Amino acid sequence: MSLDHATQKPHDRLAAALAAEMEAVNGLIRTRMASEHAPRIPEVTAHLVEAGGKRLRPMLTLAAAKLCGYDGPYHVHLAATVEFIHTATLLHDDVVDESAQRRGRPTANLLWDNKSSVLVGDYLFARSFQLMVETGNLRVLDILSNAAATIAEGEVLQLSAAQDLRTDEGIYLKVVRGKTAALFSAATEVGGVIAGVDEAQVQALFDYGDALGIAFQIVDDLLDYQGDSKATGKNIGDDFRERKLTLPVIKAVAKADATERAFWSRVIEKGRQEDGDLDHALSLLERHGALAETRADALAWTAKAKDAMATLPESDLRDMLIELADYVVARIS
Amino acid sequence: MSLDHATQKPHDRLAAALAAEMEAVNGLIRTRMASEHAPRIPEVTAHLVEAGGKRLRPMLTLAAAKLCGYDGPYHVHLAATVEFIHTATLLHDDVVDESAQRRGRPTANLLWDNKSSVLVGDYLFARSFQLMVETGNLRVLDILSNAAATIAEGEVLQLSAAQDLRTDEGIYLKVVRGKTAALFSAATEVGGVIAGVDEAQVQALFDYGDALGIAFQIVDDLLDYQGDSKATGKNIGDDFRERKLTLPVIKAVAKADATERAFWSRVIEKGRQEDGDLDHALSLLERHGALAETRADALAWTAKAKDAMATLPESDLRDMLIELADYVVARIS
């Protein structure tokens, strides 16, 4: 491993290895998000797309297809599909969360209105289906339409579960699969399917994406209670103030006595928060080992992702995906 | 034609002829809108589905497939797909329009919240794609994903066009195709495609649905200025008060002198309406023959729908679809 290699993030190495394909994906995204008749559409989407997310999901699709030896054109369509679905859910999430900021910029619903966010999101969903239909592969259509249903179902579930102390780790996992992991696992799985690899390898690609997505979300939950706000861009306790029942809190609630339960009910379910509540919450998380357990869960999911990837044939791309899994948890190691 | 036949609406005759298939469609809709994990989903959708729309779109698909001699199972999937897409757009429309009533009941966004309407709509979109993928027919996937994009594009276009006096009949037609005709034409076209009929017949089915949908919307626009509110359930002038640039107004604006233009700009673009404005608007529509011309357009589109259907092989279902086209304009004849 060269010094250059060691100091470059896995995400950047993936981007470099996939540069030509990502260029094609970006070109396809630009073409397909255009609308001759409704100029509002490219205005809204350009705002989001140019804000430059990390394009992690389309890279997962490209990497999965290439490491499986795919040499056709359709991994580019599938990568753009995955990014369109992601962007559509961001637009709708911002309406649902009434967010004011996304990727460091004002959200589309603030700049335009909720109407545009809802309808342009619908447009991107429809565009994503057009793109995947062009691959002519019924199995990828099945996988991606199932993922879209899981995403929407998870989001609806979150509406009722997020502030309900009865939410357990099983429900949490369903929500997280909907919010994050379903699109990660579909992104990697379709890469293998389009390449025509055997079932065991398709399953390994699915397992990798699923475990990576779950680890990603758990790390996010954990950093909200013990992160370095300079590194993460989040303030400690944002989730707490927004009354989100994240994994550390679910673990602490499971071990809470009656007094502690009353505290959680007041601050999360009823939302009546007072000065000092965040510190008290942190002390309860510590007392029950909830942060340590959450960290252990994230590491376990990362290990699962790496184990799955290790069953695939050796290649540079495979190793980058393994390193990517390590990188996700590096922020909490 | 028996007396019984003559007094029965074409819609009811279609429903009777397709009763067994519609039963299957309703069963599929009930099964697929369920969600094990998110009980909010069937709550919201049952509210809409039980409110009992006319189920016109799924009947179009069933009728088209059957009159083309289809005897497989997938017209039922496609009919349910079409109704899911329709229901999803209704949920999102209610958020966009901030509507309080739909099908005579409070809208879902009023009973629950905008969040549920957005996310449950997304869920139904995803479910509709799962259903169409099950048919295994790539051409119907192509048609329906294109229709979904046209619908969303038309809705976004309407956001900017509805209160802009520069909106001409060409833009109006694009909006109407998005709002109504794209799903009608896809509904009939996929019926022919799944039945495997030749291109000329597929085109005729598309043309029928397209023209029927456009006629339907134009009649709606016209009734808003000259309907009988008891028969239509709408009050005269609702579109005017909501500042909608519908076809009669577009025609009057095209012939307006400077004073009239200023009037339209004030009431539609600026929304500063005063007592007597509706009467003045009606007198301008009369002066320029805008209502008569709108009526003639609706009749022309109906004729187009009937001509298209007449090219298909004779059958009872074909005749019911022809009568349905007549029935759409009967309200303005």
mmCIF file of N, CA and C in Angstrom, chain B residues 22-92:
data_model
loop_
_atom_site.group_PDB
_atom_site.id
_atom_site.type_symbol
_atom_site.label_atom_id
_atom_site.label_comp_id
_atom_site.label_asym_id
_atom_site.label_seq_id
_atom_site.Cartn_x
_atom_site.Cartn_y
_atom_site.Cartn_z
ATOM 1 N N MET B 22 -63.591 -7.195 -12.419
ATOM 2 C CA MET B 22 -63.449 -6.082 -11.466
ATOM 3 C C MET B 22 -63.380 -6.604 -10.029
ATOM 4 N N GLU B 23 -64.073 -7.697 -9.778
ATOM 5 C CA GLU B 23 -63.984 -8.330 -8.465
ATOM 6 C C GLU B 23 -62.526 -8.745 -8.195
ATOM 7 N N ALA B 24 -61.912 -9.355 -9.220
ATOM 8 C CA ALA B 24 -60.504 -9.770 -9.090
ATOM 9 C C ALA B 24 -59.588 -8.556 -8.904
ATOM 10 N N VAL B 25 -59.869 -7.483 -9.643
ATOM 11 C CA VAL B 25 -59.064 -6.263 -9.516
ATOM 12 C C VAL B 25 -59.182 -5.711 -8.099
ATOM 13 N N ASN B 26 -60.413 -5.643 -7.588
ATOM 14 C CA ASN B 26 -60.600 -5.107 -6.238
ATOM 15 C C ASN B 26 -59.907 -5.968 -5.192
ATOM 16 N N GLY B 27 -59.930 -7.279 -5.390
ATOM 17 C CA GLY B 27 -59.237 -8.175 -4.469
ATOM 18 C C GLY B 27 -57.733 -7.925 -4.484
ATOM 19 N N LEU B 28 -57.200 -7.750 -5.690
ATOM 20 C CA LEU B 28 -55.765 -7.500 -5.828
ATOM 21 C C LEU B 28 -55.389 -6.156 -5.188
ATOM 22 N N ILE B 29 -56.233 -5.169 -5.393
ATOM 23 C CA ILE B 29 -55.976 -3.851 -4.796
ATOM 24 C C ILE B 29 -55.951 -3.954 -3.273
ATOM 25 N N ARG B 30 -56.941 -4.659 -2.723
ATOM 26 C CA ARG B 30 -56.982 -4.802 -1.263
ATOM 27 C C ARG B 30 -55.733 -5.506 -0.741
ATOM 28 N N THR B 31 -55.334 -6.597 -1.414
ATOM 29 C CA THR B 31 -54.156 -7.353 -0.966
ATOM 30 C C THR B 31 -52.896 -6.498 -1.041
ATOM 31 N N ARG B 32 -52.725 -5.808 -2.157
ATOM 32 C CA ARG B 32 -51.464 -5.123 -2.385
ATOM 33 C C ARG B 32 -51.338 -3.777 -1.685
ATOM 34 N N MET B 33 -52.437 -3.219 -1.254
ATOM 35 C CA MET B 33 -52.285 -1.953 -0.529
ATOM 36 C C MET B 33 -52.072 -2.210 0.957
ATOM 37 N N ALA B 34 -52.171 -3.474 1.358
ATOM 38 C CA ALA B 34 -51.912 -3.801 2.755
ATOM 39 C C ALA B 34 -50.426 -3.644 3.046
ATOM 40 N N SER B 35 -50.098 -3.461 4.300
ATOM 41 C CA SER B 35 -48.700 -3.421 4.719
ATOM 42 C C SER B 35 -48.636 -4.011 6.107
ATOM 43 N N GLU B 36 -47.854 -5.071 6.235
ATOM 44 C CA GLU B 36 -47.723 -5.743 7.514
ATOM 45 C C GLU B 36 -47.124 -4.802 8.561
ATOM 46 N N HIS B 37 -46.168 -3.997 8.107
ATOM 47 C CA HIS B 37 -45.369 -3.229 9.054
ATOM 48 C C HIS B 37 -45.904 -1.836 9.335
ATOM 49 N N ALA B 38 -46.630 -1.280 8.397
ATOM 50 C CA ALA B 38 -47.026 0.117 8.558
ATOM 51 C C ALA B 38 -48.542 0.247 8.421
ATOM 52 N N PRO B 39 -49.265 0.061 9.541
ATOM 53 C CA PRO B 39 -50.732 0.078 9.484
ATOM 54 C C PRO B 39 -51.306 1.405 8.979
ATOM 55 N N ARG B 40 -50.523 2.456 9.037
ATOM 56 C CA ARG B 40 -50.997 3.728 8.516
ATOM 57 C C ARG B 40 -51.338 3.623 7.025
ATOM 58 N N ILE B 41 -50.616 2.748 6.310
ATOM 59 C CA ILE B 41 -50.811 2.670 4.858
ATOM 60 C C ILE B 41 -52.226 2.213 4.494
ATOM 61 N N PRO B 42 -52.685 1.037 4.991
ATOM 62 C CA PRO B 42 -54.063 0.668 4.636
ATOM 63 C C PRO B 42 -55.101 1.640 5.190
ATOM 64 N N GLU B 43 -54.815 2.285 6.322
ATOM 65 C CA GLU B 43 -55.758 3.298 6.821
ATOM 66 C C GLU B 43 -55.985 4.386 5.779
ATOM 67 N N VAL B 44 -54.885 4.917 5.274
ATOM 68 C CA VAL B 44 -54.980 6.031 4.325
ATOM 69 C C VAL B 44 -55.589 5.571 3.013
ATOM 70 N N THR B 45 -55.121 4.406 2.493
ATOM 71 C CA THR B 45 -55.590 3.989 1.182
ATOM 72 C C THR B 45 -57.037 3.498 1.242
ATOM 73 N N ALA B 46 -57.412 2.805 2.343
ATOM 74 C CA ALA B 46 -58.783 2.316 2.443
ATOM 75 C C ALA B 46 -59.736 3.503 2.414
ATOM 76 N N HIS B 47 -59.343 4.548 3.080
ATOM 77 C CA HIS B 47 -60.130 5.771 3.091
ATOM 78 C C HIS B 47 -60.428 6.234 1.673
ATOM 79 N N LEU B 48 -59.407 6.181 0.828
ATOM 80 C CA LEU B 48 -59.574 6.617 -0.555
ATOM 81 C C LEU B 48 -60.303 5.574 -1.394
ATOM 82 N N VAL B 49 -59.880 4.329 -1.240
ATOM 83 C CA VAL B 49 -60.397 3.285 -2.120
ATOM 84 C C VAL B 49 -61.854 2.985 -1.801
ATOM 85 N N GLU B 50 -62.195 2.961 -0.493
ATOM 86 C CA GLU B 50 -63.585 2.693 -0.130
ATOM 87 C C GLU B 50 -64.508 3.849 -0.474
ATOM 88 N N ALA B 51 -63.939 5.047 -0.555
ATOM 89 C CA ALA B 51 -64.761 6.189 -0.935
ATOM 90 C C ALA B 51 -65.363 5.923 -2.309
ATOM 91 N N GLY B 52 -64.774 4.939 -3.012
ATOM 92 C CA GLY B 52 -65.413 4.427 -4.207
ATOM 93 C C GLY B 52 -65.401 5.390 -5.373
ATOM 94 N N GLY B 53 -64.257 5.540 -5.968
ATOM 95 C CA GLY B 53 -64.224 6.258 -7.224
ATOM 96 C C GLY B 53 -64.963 5.398 -8.239
ATOM 97 N N LYS B 54 -65.068 5.881 -9.449
ATOM 98 C CA LYS B 54 -65.846 5.148 -10.446
ATOM 99 C C LYS B 54 -65.071 3.968 -11.016
ATOM 100 N N ARG B 55 -63.787 3.863 -10.683
ATOM 101 C CA ARG B 55 -62.965 2.769 -11.218
ATOM 102 C C ARG B 55 -62.991 2.762 -12.745
ATOM 103 N N LEU B 56 -63.057 3.945 -13.321
ATOM 104 C CA LEU B 56 -63.152 4.034 -14.771
ATOM 105 C C LEU B 56 -61.884 3.526 -15.440
ATOM 106 N N ARG B 57 -60.716 3.928 -14.895
ATOM 107 C CA ARG B 57 -59.447 3.567 -15.548
ATOM 108 C C ARG B 57 -59.206 2.060 -15.591
ATOM 109 N N PRO B 58 -59.353 1.353 -14.452
ATOM 110 C CA PRO B 58 -59.165 -0.107 -14.556
ATOM 111 C C PRO B 58 -60.182 -0.758 -15.493
ATOM 112 N N MET B 59 -61.394 -0.219 -15.561
ATOM 113 C CA MET B 59 -62.381 -0.803 -16.489
ATOM 114 C C MET B 59 -61.938 -0.605 -17.933
ATOM 115 N N LEU B 60 -61.304 0.524 -18.216
ATOM 116 C CA LEU B 60 -60.795 0.746 -19.575
ATOM 117 C C LEU B 60 -59.774 -0.326 -19.948
ATOM 118 N N THR B 61 -58.891 -0.637 -19.016
ATOM 119 C CA THR B 61 -57.873 -1.665 -19.291
ATOM 120 C C THR B 61 -58.507 -3.032 -19.511
ATOM 121 N N LEU B 62 -59.414 -3.398 -18.617
ATOM 122 C CA LEU B 62 -60.081 -4.704 -18.754
ATOM 123 C C LEU B 62 -60.851 -4.776 -20.069
ATOM 124 N N ALA B 63 -61.587 -3.721 -20.384
ATOM 125 C CA ALA B 63 -62.391 -3.725 -21.605
ATOM 126 C C ALA B 63 -61.501 -3.818 -22.835
ATOM 127 N N ALA B 64 -60.416 -3.049 -22.849
ATOM 128 C CA ALA B 64 -59.512 -3.059 -24.009
ATOM 129 C C ALA B 64 -58.926 -4.460 -24.208
ATOM 130 N N ALA B 65 -58.470 -5.069 -23.118
ATOM 131 C CA ALA B 65 -57.866 -6.404 -23.233
ATOM 132 C C ALA B 65 -58.898 -7.419 -23.727
ATOM 133 N N LYS B 66 -60.088 -7.366 -23.144
ATOM 134 C CA LYS B 66 -61.104 -8.360 -23.501
ATOM 135 C C LYS B 66 -61.630 -8.170 -24.918
ATOM 136 N N LEU B 67 -61.796 -6.922 -25.332
ATOM 137 C CA LEU B 67 -62.314 -6.743 -26.694
ATOM 138 C C LEU B 67 -61.251 -7.134 -27.720
ATOM 139 N N CYS B 68 -59.995 -7.191 -27.278
ATOM 140 C CA CYS B 68 -58.922 -7.683 -28.159
ATOM 141 C C CYS B 68 -58.750 -9.195 -28.029
ATOM 142 N N GLY B 69 -59.641 -9.847 -27.280
ATOM 143 C CA GLY B 69 -59.608 -11.307 -27.205
ATOM 144 C C GLY B 69 -58.628 -11.871 -26.189
ATOM 145 N N TYR B 70 -58.136 -11.050 -25.268
ATOM 146 C CA TYR B 70 -57.167 -11.547 -24.274
ATOM 147 C C TYR B 70 -57.835 -12.517 -23.320
ATOM 148 N N ASP B 71 -57.181 -13.644 -23.045
ATOM 149 C CA ASP B 71 -57.773 -14.561 -22.069
ATOM 150 C C ASP B 71 -56.776 -14.998 -20.995
ATOM 151 N N GLY B 72 -55.688 -14.232 -20.831
ATOM 152 C CA GLY B 72 -54.731 -14.531 -19.756
ATOM 153 C C GLY B 72 -55.121 -13.810 -18.474
ATOM 154 N N PRO B 73 -54.251 -13.856 -17.462
ATOM 155 C CA PRO B 73 -54.600 -13.275 -16.162
ATOM 156 C C PRO B 73 -54.116 -11.826 -15.963
ATOM 157 N N TYR B 74 -53.274 -11.313 -16.861
ATOM 158 C CA TYR B 74 -52.530 -10.099 -16.496
ATOM 159 C C TYR B 74 -53.263 -8.782 -16.724
ATOM 160 N N HIS B 75 -54.415 -8.823 -17.419
ATOM 161 C CA HIS B 75 -55.171 -7.576 -17.520
ATOM 162 C C HIS B 75 -55.633 -7.126 -16.135
ATOM 163 N N VAL B 76 -55.822 -8.103 -15.243
ATOM 164 C CA VAL B 76 -56.216 -7.768 -13.865
ATOM 165 C C VAL B 76 -55.077 -7.020 -13.164
ATOM 166 N N HIS B 77 -53.831 -7.498 -13.323
ATOM 167 C CA HIS B 77 -52.678 -6.803 -12.744
ATOM 168 C C HIS B 77 -52.560 -5.385 -13.307
ATOM 169 N N LEU B 78 -52.760 -5.289 -14.614
ATOM 170 C CA LEU B 78 -52.595 -3.978 -15.246
ATOM 171 C C LEU B 78 -53.700 -3.017 -14.815
ATOM 172 N N ALA B 79 -54.897 -3.534 -14.668
ATOM 173 C CA ALA B 79 -56.007 -2.685 -14.204
ATOM 174 C C ALA B 79 -55.720 -2.178 -12.790
ATOM 175 N N ALA B 80 -55.225 -3.067 -11.932
ATOM 176 C CA ALA B 80 -54.895 -2.649 -10.564
ATOM 177 C C ALA B 80 -53.733 -1.653 -10.581
ATOM 178 N N THR B 81 -52.763 -1.871 -11.467
ATOM 179 C CA THR B 81 -51.631 -0.947 -11.612
ATOM 180 C C THR B 81 -52.134 0.462 -11.913
ATOM 181 N N VAL B 82 -53.028 0.534 -12.896
ATOM 182 C CA VAL B 82 -53.554 1.820 -13.333
ATOM 183 C C VAL B 82 -54.308 2.515 -12.192
ATOM 184 N N GLU B 83 -55.081 1.744 -11.436
ATOM 185 C CA GLU B 83 -55.824 2.352 -10.325
ATOM 186 C C GLU B 83 -54.870 2.802 -9.212
ATOM 187 N N PHE B 84 -53.786 2.052 -8.978
ATOM 188 C CA PHE B 84 -52.798 2.460 -7.976
ATOM 189 C C PHE B 84 -52.114 3.761 -8.396
ATOM 190 N N ILE B 85 -51.743 3.856 -9.663
ATOM 191 C CA ILE B 85 -51.106 5.094 -10.129
ATOM 192 C C ILE B 85 -52.080 6.262 -9.941
ATOM 193 N N HIS B 86 -53.342 6.023 -10.307
ATOM 194 C CA HIS B 86 -54.356 7.069 -10.166
ATOM 195 C C HIS B 86 -54.500 7.491 -8.702
ATOM 196 N N THR B 87 -54.600 6.515 -7.809
ATOM 197 C CA THR B 87 -54.781 6.827 -6.385
ATOM 198 C C THR B 87 -53.565 7.557 -5.821
ATOM 199 N N ALA B 88 -52.380 7.140 -6.248
ATOM 200 C CA ALA B 88 -51.154 7.812 -5.792
ATOM 201 C C ALA B 88 -51.163 9.277 -6.240
ATOM 202 N N THR B 89 -51.564 9.529 -7.484
ATOM 203 C CA THR B 89 -51.570 10.925 -7.948
ATOM 204 C C THR B 89 -52.642 11.724 -7.202
ATOM 205 N N LEU B 90 -53.763 11.101 -6.862
ATOM 206 C CA LEU B 90 -54.776 11.821 -6.076
ATOM 207 C C LEU B 90 -54.208 12.243 -4.721
ATOM 208 N N LEU B 91 -53.504 11.320 -4.062
ATOM 209 C CA LEU B 91 -52.926 11.639 -2.748
ATOM 210 C C LEU B 91 -51.953 12.810 -2.866
ATOM 211 N N HIS B 92 -51.107 12.776 -3.895
ATOM 212 C CA HIS B 92 -50.127 13.852 -4.055
ATOM 213 C C HIS B 92 -50.795 15.147 -4.509
#
